[in-house]
Structures are given as structure tokens and as C-alpha cells.
PDB file of C-alpha atoms in Angstrom:
ATOM      1  CA  MET A  23       0.000   0.000   0.000  1.00  0.00           C
ATOM      2  CA  LYS A  24       2.896   2.389   0.587  1.00  0.00           C
ATOM      3  CA  LEU A  25       4.280   2.409  -2.942  1.00  0.00           C
ATOM      4  CA  PHE A  26       1.955   2.686  -5.905  1.00  0.00           C
ATOM      5  CA  SER A  27       2.626   0.809  -9.097  1.00  0.00           C
ATOM      6  CA  ILE A  28       2.248   4.015 -11.078  1.00  0.00           C
ATOM      7  CA  PHE A  29       5.598   5.141  -9.606  1.00  0.00           C
ATOM      8  CA  ALA A  30       7.407   1.860 -10.219  1.00  0.00           C
ATOM      9  CA  GLY A  31       9.382   3.108 -13.190  1.00  0.00           C
ATOM     10  CA  LEU A  32      10.065   6.521 -11.679  1.00  0.00           C
ATOM     11  CA  LEU A  33      10.625   6.311  -7.955  1.00  0.00           C
ATOM     12  CA  VAL A  34      13.051   4.341  -5.837  1.00  0.00           C
ATOM     13  CA  GLY A  35      12.744   3.813  -2.105  1.00  0.00           C
ATOM     14  CA  ALA A  36      10.015   3.126   0.393  1.00  0.00           C
ATOM     15  CA  ILE A  37       7.285   5.617   1.172  1.00  0.00           C
ATOM     16  CA  SER A  38       6.747   6.408   4.824  1.00  0.00           C
ATOM     17  CA  SER A  39       3.570   7.626   6.502  1.00  0.00           C
ATOM     18  CA  ALA A  40       2.855  10.723   8.524  1.00  0.00           C
ATOM     19  CA  ALA A  41      -0.275  11.493  10.500  1.00  0.00           C
ATOM     20  CA  LEU A  42      -2.472  13.992   8.685  1.00  0.00           C
ATOM     21  CA  PRO A  43      -4.765  16.549  10.234  1.00  0.00           C
ATOM     22  CA  SER A  44      -8.298  15.891   9.018  1.00  0.00           C
ATOM     23  CA  GLU A  45     -10.067  18.253   6.645  1.00  0.00           C
ATOM     24  CA  ASN A  46      -8.048  21.366   7.403  1.00  0.00           C
ATOM     25  CA  THR A  47      -7.566  24.585   5.465  1.00  0.00           C
ATOM     26  CA  ARG A  48     -10.829  24.434   3.574  1.00  0.00           C
ATOM     27  CA  ARG A  49      -9.754  26.301   0.483  1.00  0.00           C
ATOM     28  CA  THR A  50     -11.521  25.669  -2.785  1.00  0.00           C
ATOM     29  CA  VAL A  51      -9.995  25.736  -6.225  1.00  0.00           C
ATOM     30  CA  SER A  52     -11.342  29.268  -6.725  1.00  0.00           C
ATOM     31  CA  ASP A  53      -9.233  30.432  -3.775  1.00  0.00           C
ATOM     32  CA  LEU A  54      -6.056  29.065  -5.304  1.00  0.00           C
ATOM     33  CA  VAL A  55      -6.114  29.136  -9.055  1.00  0.00           C
ATOM     34  CA  THR A  56      -5.633  31.878 -11.597  1.00  0.00           C
ATOM     35  CA  SER A  57      -4.936  29.565 -14.549  1.00  0.00           C
ATOM     36  CA  LYS A  58      -3.596  26.231 -15.706  1.00  0.00           C
ATOM     37  CA  ILE A  59       0.145  25.793 -16.207  1.00  0.00           C
ATOM     38  CA  THR A  60       1.830  26.939 -19.376  1.00  0.00           C
ATOM     39  CA  TRP A  61       4.360  24.430 -20.698  1.00  0.00           C
ATOM     40  CA  THR A  62       7.134  25.531 -23.038  1.00  0.00           C
ATOM     41  CA  GLY A  63       9.287  22.935 -24.744  1.00  0.00           C
ATOM     42  CA  GLN A  64      10.100  21.021 -27.890  1.00  0.00           C
ATOM     43  CA  VAL A  65       7.540  18.673 -29.384  1.00  0.00           C
ATOM     44  CA  ARG A  66       9.928  17.332 -32.028  1.00  0.00           C
ATOM     45  CA  PRO A  67      13.740  17.236 -31.907  1.00  0.00           C
ATOM     46  CA  GLY A  68      15.365  20.166 -33.675  1.00  0.00           C
ATOM     47  CA  GLU A  69      12.196  22.243 -33.841  1.00  0.00           C
ATOM     48  CA  PRO A  70      11.634  25.522 -31.962  1.00  0.00           C
ATOM     49  CA  ALA A  71       9.972  25.315 -28.545  1.00  0.00           C
ATOM     50  CA  ILE A  72       6.254  26.008 -28.381  1.00  0.00           C
ATOM     51  CA  SER A  73       3.939  26.916 -25.495  1.00  0.00           C
ATOM     52  CA  ILE A  74       0.784  25.004 -24.488  1.00  0.00           C
ATOM     53  CA  THR A  75      -1.555  25.864 -21.604  1.00  0.00           C
ATOM     54  CA  GLY A  76      -3.468  23.175 -19.718  1.00  0.00           C
ATOM     55  CA  THR A  77      -3.046  20.559 -17.041  1.00  0.00           C
ATOM     56  CA  ALA A  78      -0.076  18.227 -17.434  1.00  0.00           C
ATOM     57  CA  GLU A  79      -2.430  15.562 -18.795  1.00  0.00           C
ATOM     58  CA  GLU A  80      -4.015  17.938 -21.307  1.00  0.00           C
ATOM     59  CA  ILE A  81      -0.612  19.210 -22.406  1.00  0.00           C
ATOM     60  CA  TYR A  82       0.749  15.687 -22.822  1.00  0.00           C
ATOM     61  CA  HIS A  83      -2.205  14.612 -24.971  1.00  0.00           C
ATOM     62  CA  GLN A  84      -1.846  17.706 -27.172  1.00  0.00           C
ATOM     63  CA  ILE A  85       1.858  16.941 -27.607  1.00  0.00           C
ATOM     64  CA  ILE A  86       1.083  13.338 -28.597  1.00  0.00           C
ATOM     65  CA  ILE A  87      -1.388  14.567 -31.230  1.00  0.00           C
ATOM     66  CA  MET A  88       1.341  16.767 -32.733  1.00  0.00           C
ATOM     67  CA  ASN A  89       4.060  14.109 -32.427  1.00  0.00           C
ATOM     68  CA  PRO A  90       2.893  10.535 -31.775  1.00  0.00           C
ATOM     69  CA  ASN A  91       6.543   9.528 -31.274  1.00  0.00           C
ATOM     70  CA  TYR A  92       7.185  12.168 -28.604  1.00  0.00           C
ATOM     71  CA  ASP A  93       7.810   9.650 -25.800  1.00  0.00           C
ATOM     72  CA  ASN A  94      10.656   8.094 -27.773  1.00  0.00           C
ATOM     73  CA  ASP A  95      11.956  11.372 -29.209  1.00  0.00           C
ATOM     74  CA  LEU A  96      11.959  13.582 -26.119  1.00  0.00           C
ATOM     75  CA  GLY A  97       9.831  11.996 -23.401  1.00  0.00           C
ATOM     76  CA  LEU A  98      10.148   9.201 -20.870  1.00  0.00           C
ATOM     77  CA  ASN A  99      11.407   6.643 -23.392  1.00  0.00           C
ATOM     78  CA  SER A 100      14.048   8.955 -24.833  1.00  0.00           C
ATOM     79  CA  ASN A 101      17.710   8.127 -24.263  1.00  0.00           C
ATOM     80  CA  ASN A 102      18.134  11.744 -23.170  1.00  0.00           C
ATOM     81  CA  SER A 103      15.278  11.743 -20.662  1.00  0.00           C
ATOM     82  CA  THR A 104      16.145  13.575 -17.446  1.00  0.00           C
ATOM     83  CA  VAL A 105      13.706  11.454 -15.458  1.00  0.00           C
ATOM     84  CA  ARG A 106      15.142   8.127 -16.655  1.00  0.00           C
ATOM     85  CA  ARG A 107      18.594   9.233 -15.516  1.00  0.00           C
ATOM     86  CA  ARG A 108      17.279  10.480 -12.194  1.00  0.00           C
ATOM     87  CA  ASP A 109      15.254   7.412 -11.247  1.00  0.00           C
ATOM     88  CA  LEU A 110      18.451   5.469 -10.485  1.00  0.00           C
ATOM     89  CA  GLU A 111      19.192   7.695  -7.495  1.00  0.00           C
ATOM     90  CA  PRO A 112      17.446   7.943  -4.112  1.00  0.00           C
ATOM     91  CA  ILE A 113      14.850  10.693  -4.083  1.00  0.00           C
ATOM     92  CA  ALA A 114      16.802  12.666  -1.462  1.00  0.00           C
ATOM     93  CA  LYS A 115      19.618  13.044  -3.974  1.00  0.00           C
ATOM     94  CA  ARG A 116      17.685  13.382  -7.203  1.00  0.00           C
ATOM     95  CA  ALA A 117      14.895  15.722  -6.121  1.00  0.00           C
ATOM     96  CA  THR A 118      15.409  19.468  -6.200  1.00  0.00           C
ATOM     97  CA  THR A 119      13.326  20.009  -3.078  1.00  0.00           C
ATOM     98  CA  SER A 120      13.631  21.562   0.356  1.00  0.00           C
ATOM     99  CA  ASP A 121      12.757  20.244   3.809  1.00  0.00           C
ATOM    100  CA  ASP A 122      10.231  23.054   4.145  1.00  0.00           C
ATOM    101  CA  TRP A 123       7.046  21.012   3.795  1.00  0.00           C
ATOM    102  CA  THR A 124       3.914  20.707   5.903  1.00  0.00           C
ATOM    103  CA  CYS A 125       1.137  18.138   6.090  1.00  0.00           C
ATOM    104  CA  ALA A 126      -1.140  20.659   7.810  1.00  0.00           C
ATOM    105  CA  TYR A 127      -2.283  22.339   4.607  1.00  0.00           C
ATOM    106  CA  GLY A 128      -5.139  21.288   2.356  1.00  0.00           C
ATOM    107  CA  ASN A 129      -7.771  18.571   2.371  1.00  0.00           C
ATOM    108  CA  ASN A 130      -7.473  14.837   1.818  1.00  0.00           C
ATOM    109  CA  VAL A 131      -7.124  13.662  -1.771  1.00  0.00           C
ATOM    110  CA  ASN A 132      -6.523  10.193  -3.136  1.00  0.00           C
ATOM    111  CA  ALA A 133      -2.800   9.452  -3.262  1.00  0.00           C
ATOM    112  CA  GLU A 134      -3.042   7.257  -6.356  1.00  0.00           C
ATOM    113  CA  SER A 135      -4.758  10.099  -8.223  1.00  0.00           C
ATOM    114  CA  ILE A 136      -1.892  12.390  -7.203  1.00  0.00           C
ATOM    115  CA  GLY A 137       0.434   9.678  -8.517  1.00  0.00           C
ATOM    116  CA  ALA A 138      -1.286   9.831 -11.897  1.00  0.00           C
ATOM    117  CA  GLY A 139      -0.728  13.582 -12.000  1.00  0.00           C
ATOM    118  CA  VAL A 140       2.931  13.160 -11.101  1.00  0.00           C
ATOM    119  CA  ARG A 141       3.327  10.659 -13.947  1.00  0.00           C
ATOM    120  CA  TYR A 142       1.967  13.206 -16.450  1.00  0.00           C
ATOM    121  CA  LEU A 143       4.292  15.914 -15.113  1.00  0.00           C
ATOM    122  CA  TYR A 144       7.244  13.584 -15.599  1.00  0.00           C
ATOM    123  CA  SER A 145       5.939  12.803 -19.093  1.00  0.00           C
ATOM    124  CA  ILE A 146       6.422  16.465 -20.092  1.00  0.00           C
ATOM    125  CA  ALA A 147       9.682  16.782 -18.150  1.00  0.00           C
ATOM    126  CA  ASN A 148      11.664  18.118 -21.114  1.00  0.00           C
ATOM    127  CA  GLY A 149       9.796  21.443 -20.805  1.00  0.00           C
ATOM    128  CA  ASP A 150       9.334  24.448 -18.564  1.00  0.00           C
ATOM    129  CA  CYS A 151       6.233  24.965 -16.375  1.00  0.00           C
ATOM    130  CA  ALA A 152       5.131  28.549 -15.707  1.00  0.00           C
ATOM    131  CA  ALA A 153       2.939  30.292 -13.133  1.00  0.00           C
ATOM    132  CA  PRO A 154       1.813  33.946 -13.095  1.00  0.00           C
ATOM    133  CA  PRO A 155       3.095  36.546 -10.612  1.00  0.00           C
ATOM    134  CA  GLY A 156       1.756  36.482  -7.070  1.00  0.00           C
ATOM    135  CA  LYS A 157       2.707  37.458  -3.540  1.00  0.00           C
ATOM    136  CA  PRO A 158       3.269  35.567  -0.253  1.00  0.00           C
ATOM    137  CA  GLY A 159      -0.012  34.218   1.075  1.00  0.00           C
ATOM    138  CA  ALA A 160      -1.765  34.982  -2.194  1.00  0.00           C
ATOM    139  CA  GLY A 161       0.407  33.272  -4.761  1.00  0.00           C
ATOM    140  CA  GLY A 162      -0.383  33.127  -8.434  1.00  0.00           C
ATOM    141  CA  CYS A 163      -1.432  29.472  -8.502  1.00  0.00           C
ATOM    142  CA  THR A 164      -1.825  27.233 -11.527  1.00  0.00           C
ATOM    143  CA  VAL A 165      -3.359  23.795 -11.795  1.00  0.00           C
ATOM    144  CA  SER A 166      -0.515  21.493 -12.777  1.00  0.00           C
ATOM    145  CA  SER A 167      -2.693  18.409 -12.558  1.00  0.00           C
ATOM    146  CA  CYS A 168      -6.263  17.499 -11.631  1.00  0.00           C
ATOM    147  CA  ASN A 169      -7.168  13.815 -11.544  1.00  0.00           C
ATOM    148  CA  SER A 170     -10.381  12.587  -9.889  1.00  0.00           C
ATOM    149  CA  GLY A 171     -10.516  15.681  -7.701  1.00  0.00           C
ATOM    150  CA  ALA A 172      -6.871  15.406  -6.607  1.00  0.00           C
ATOM    151  CA  GLY A 173      -4.894  18.471  -7.614  1.00  0.00           C
ATOM    152  CA  ILE A 174      -1.232  19.449  -7.848  1.00  0.00           C
ATOM    153  CA  PHE A 175      -0.896  23.228  -7.745  1.00  0.00           C
ATOM    154  CA  LEU A 176       2.167  25.285  -8.643  1.00  0.00           C
ATOM    155  CA  CYS A 177       1.975  28.591  -6.756  1.00  0.00           C
ATOM    156  CA  ASN A 178       4.172  31.631  -7.332  1.00  0.00           C
ATOM    157  CA  ASP A 179       4.861  33.951  -4.376  1.00  0.00           C
ATOM    158  CA  SER A 180       7.078  36.251  -6.459  1.00  0.00           C
ATOM    159  CA  SER A 181       6.083  39.416  -8.296  1.00  0.00           C
ATOM    160  CA  ASN A 182       7.744  37.991 -11.414  1.00  0.00           C
ATOM    161  CA  GLU A 183       6.384  35.206 -13.608  1.00  0.00           C
ATOM    162  CA  LEU A 184       7.686  31.826 -12.460  1.00  0.00           C
ATOM    163  CA  HIS A 185       9.449  29.423 -14.816  1.00  0.00           C
ATOM    164  CA  THR A 186      10.724  26.087 -13.521  1.00  0.00           C
ATOM    165  CA  ASP A 187      11.379  22.667 -15.021  1.00  0.00           C
ATOM    166  CA  CYS A 188       8.253  20.517 -14.945  1.00  0.00           C
ATOM    167  CA  PHE A 189      10.176  17.627 -13.385  1.00  0.00           C
ATOM    168  CA  ILE A 190      10.969  19.878 -10.396  1.00  0.00           C
ATOM    169  CA  VAL A 191       7.232  20.439  -9.873  1.00  0.00           C
ATOM    170  CA  ALA A 192       6.790  16.657  -9.982  1.00  0.00           C
ATOM    171  CA  ASP A 193       9.695  16.081  -7.575  1.00  0.00           C
ATOM    172  CA  ASN A 194       8.165  18.480  -5.062  1.00  0.00           C
ATOM    173  CA  ALA A 195       4.750  16.823  -5.342  1.00  0.00           C
ATOM    174  CA  VAL A 196       6.406  13.470  -4.675  1.00  0.00           C
ATOM    175  CA  GLU A 197       8.202  14.882  -1.632  1.00  0.00           C
ATOM    176  CA  VAL A 198       4.839  15.843  -0.094  1.00  0.00           C
ATOM    177  CA  LEU A 199       3.346  12.501  -1.089  1.00  0.00           C
ATOM    178  CA  ILE A 200       6.191  10.619   0.584  1.00  0.00           C
ATOM    179  CA  ASN A 201       5.970  12.548   3.840  1.00  0.00           C
ATOM    180  CA  CYS A 202       2.241  13.260   4.086  1.00  0.00           C
ATOM    181  CA  GLN A 203      -0.005  10.262   3.636  1.00  0.00           C
ATOM    182  CA  SER A 204      -2.347   8.134   5.717  1.00  0.00           C
ATOM    183  CA  THR A 205      -3.786   4.729   4.882  1.00  0.00           C
ATOM    184  CA  THR A 206      -7.121   3.575   6.281  1.00  0.00           C
ATOM    185  CA  TYR A 207      -8.901   0.235   6.099  1.00  0.00           C
ATOM    186  CA  ALA A 208     -11.996   0.330   3.884  1.00  0.00           C
ATOM    187  CA  GLY A 209     -13.293  -3.198   4.441  1.00  0.00           C
ATOM    188  CA  GLY A 210     -12.514  -6.522   2.803  1.00  0.00           C
ATOM    189  CA  ASN A 211      -9.219  -6.308   0.993  1.00  0.00           C
ATOM    190  CA  ASN A 212      -9.588  -2.589   0.401  1.00  0.00           C
ATOM    191  CA  TRP A 213      -7.382   0.190   1.739  1.00  0.00           C
ATOM    192  CA  ILE A 214      -7.506   3.886   0.922  1.00  0.00           C
ATOM    193  CA  THR A 215      -4.426   6.110   0.999  1.00  0.00           C
ATOM    194  CA  ASN A 216      -4.913   9.867   1.157  1.00  0.00           C
ATOM    195  CA  THR A 217      -2.517  12.775   1.096  1.00  0.00           C
ATOM    196  CA  HIS A 218      -2.393  16.559   1.190  1.00  0.00           C
ATOM    197  CA  GLY A 219       0.197  19.199   2.005  1.00  0.00           C
ATOM    198  CA  GLN A 220       2.466  21.973   0.812  1.00  0.00           C
ATOM    199  CA  ILE A 221       6.188  22.350   0.102  1.00  0.00           C
ATOM    200  CA  PHE A 222       8.164  25.556  -0.469  1.00  0.00           C
ATOM    201  CA  SER A 223      11.128  26.090  -2.723  1.00  0.00           C
ATOM    202  CA  LYS A 224      14.472  26.650  -1.031  1.00  0.00           C
ATOM    203  CA  ASP A 225      14.180  30.417  -1.532  1.00  0.00           C
ATOM    204  CA  ARG A 226      10.440  30.380  -0.630  1.00  0.00           C
ATOM    205  CA  SER A 227       9.582  32.180  -3.868  1.00  0.00           C
ATOM    206  CA  TRP A 228       7.183  29.423  -4.962  1.00  0.00           C
ATOM    207  CA  ASN A 229       5.486  26.329  -3.600  1.00  0.00           C
ATOM    208  CA  VAL A 230       3.663  23.161  -4.617  1.00  0.00           C
ATOM    209  CA  ILE A 231       0.351  22.177  -3.019  1.00  0.00           C
ATOM    210  CA  LEU A 232      -1.540  18.879  -2.991  1.00  0.00           C
ATOM    211  CA  ASN A 233      -5.197  19.680  -2.419  1.00  0.00           C
ATOM    212  CA  ARG A 234      -8.643  19.264  -3.909  1.00  0.00           C
ATOM    213  CA  CYS A 235      -9.245  20.532  -7.409  1.00  0.00           C
TER     214      CYS A 235
END
């Protein structure tokens, strides 16, 4: 239950549990979001970068329409994939994250649905993810992923537009997922694992939130 199969090709190491406060910080998506992320990157090798706005899943599907061989050319199956190189190292070494995370932010969302969002972020890892300007406490937040009500938000606390590699957004989401999850028995052979939380960049100019979308 502690390691989802959706991460098998991406993550190494066991996932630990942390007790989660129940149903705290009742913010809705309208409190957080100004837009979806804007991805900028190459769709085909050798071509100029383009920009696409959407969730990671929507962006990935648009890329695949434009280049059905994207995964092999530039994506997860590419010999040059950043993620494939990074998955051989422990997350503490490979993730560009801080220790500045909290499990006391947000509301419970399904951890496997967050995992699906992480997988799509890693699938567009050759590009840049952007968020609009914001300010501390009222960051310019974008929906990076929204799967079955489980959202990954990239929030900008700086007065300048934020640009960061999409795999760094994914790494930070994984860091929260690793440290902030609870598993409960749901009867029979069924267990449910939930998560929520927030992590700040090392300079506290932006943050990633796992919360309802």
C-alpha cells in the first residue's frame, strides 16, 4: 500500500507515513487558481519550442497529437530523458526540493490520483512549467494536474512570472506525497491512501500544493 505501481518506473525507495490533520484549510480551487500551467518545450527534436496551456495531462495529450513519437523522441522513453537518468538515485539526492514542507495544509485527496498527476508531469519533463506573478499568502497558482478531484498546484509567491522545469514540480509533489499520507482500512481487501500538504522552494519564492481541485 505504501508504494503505488504508477511510480514503479520513476521512484526508488520506500514511502513512509505521517499522520495527517483531518479536513483542514478548507480552500476551494477558486481560492487558489488563476490559470492552468503553461508548458514551453520542444515537441519534435530540432524544432523551436512552443507553449501550451493546460493541465499536465491535457498538455501531454496535445503533444502526442502533434508528435505521436514524442515519448521516444523527447519523453520518458528517450535516451536523453532527465527522469530516466534520475530514477536510479534515491529521491533525497535526485529531487530538487527543500525540507520546508507541511502536512497541515489542504484537504485529503486520493494518493493514487496524485500519482497519476505526477506521472503526467514527468511525461512532459523536457519542458518548462510557468505560473503567473503572485505574492506571499496569495500566490499566483496554476493547476498542474487534476485527476479525480486530486490536484497538484504550482503557486508563485514572487512578483515575477515563475518558470521552472516541470520535473521539479513533480519532484516536489512526490516529496509531499512521501511525507504526508495516511492509509485507512476500507473493508474486505480494500485500503484507501490519502494525502495533502504543501512544500516551499528553497528560496520560498514558490510552492507546490496537494489539495482538492
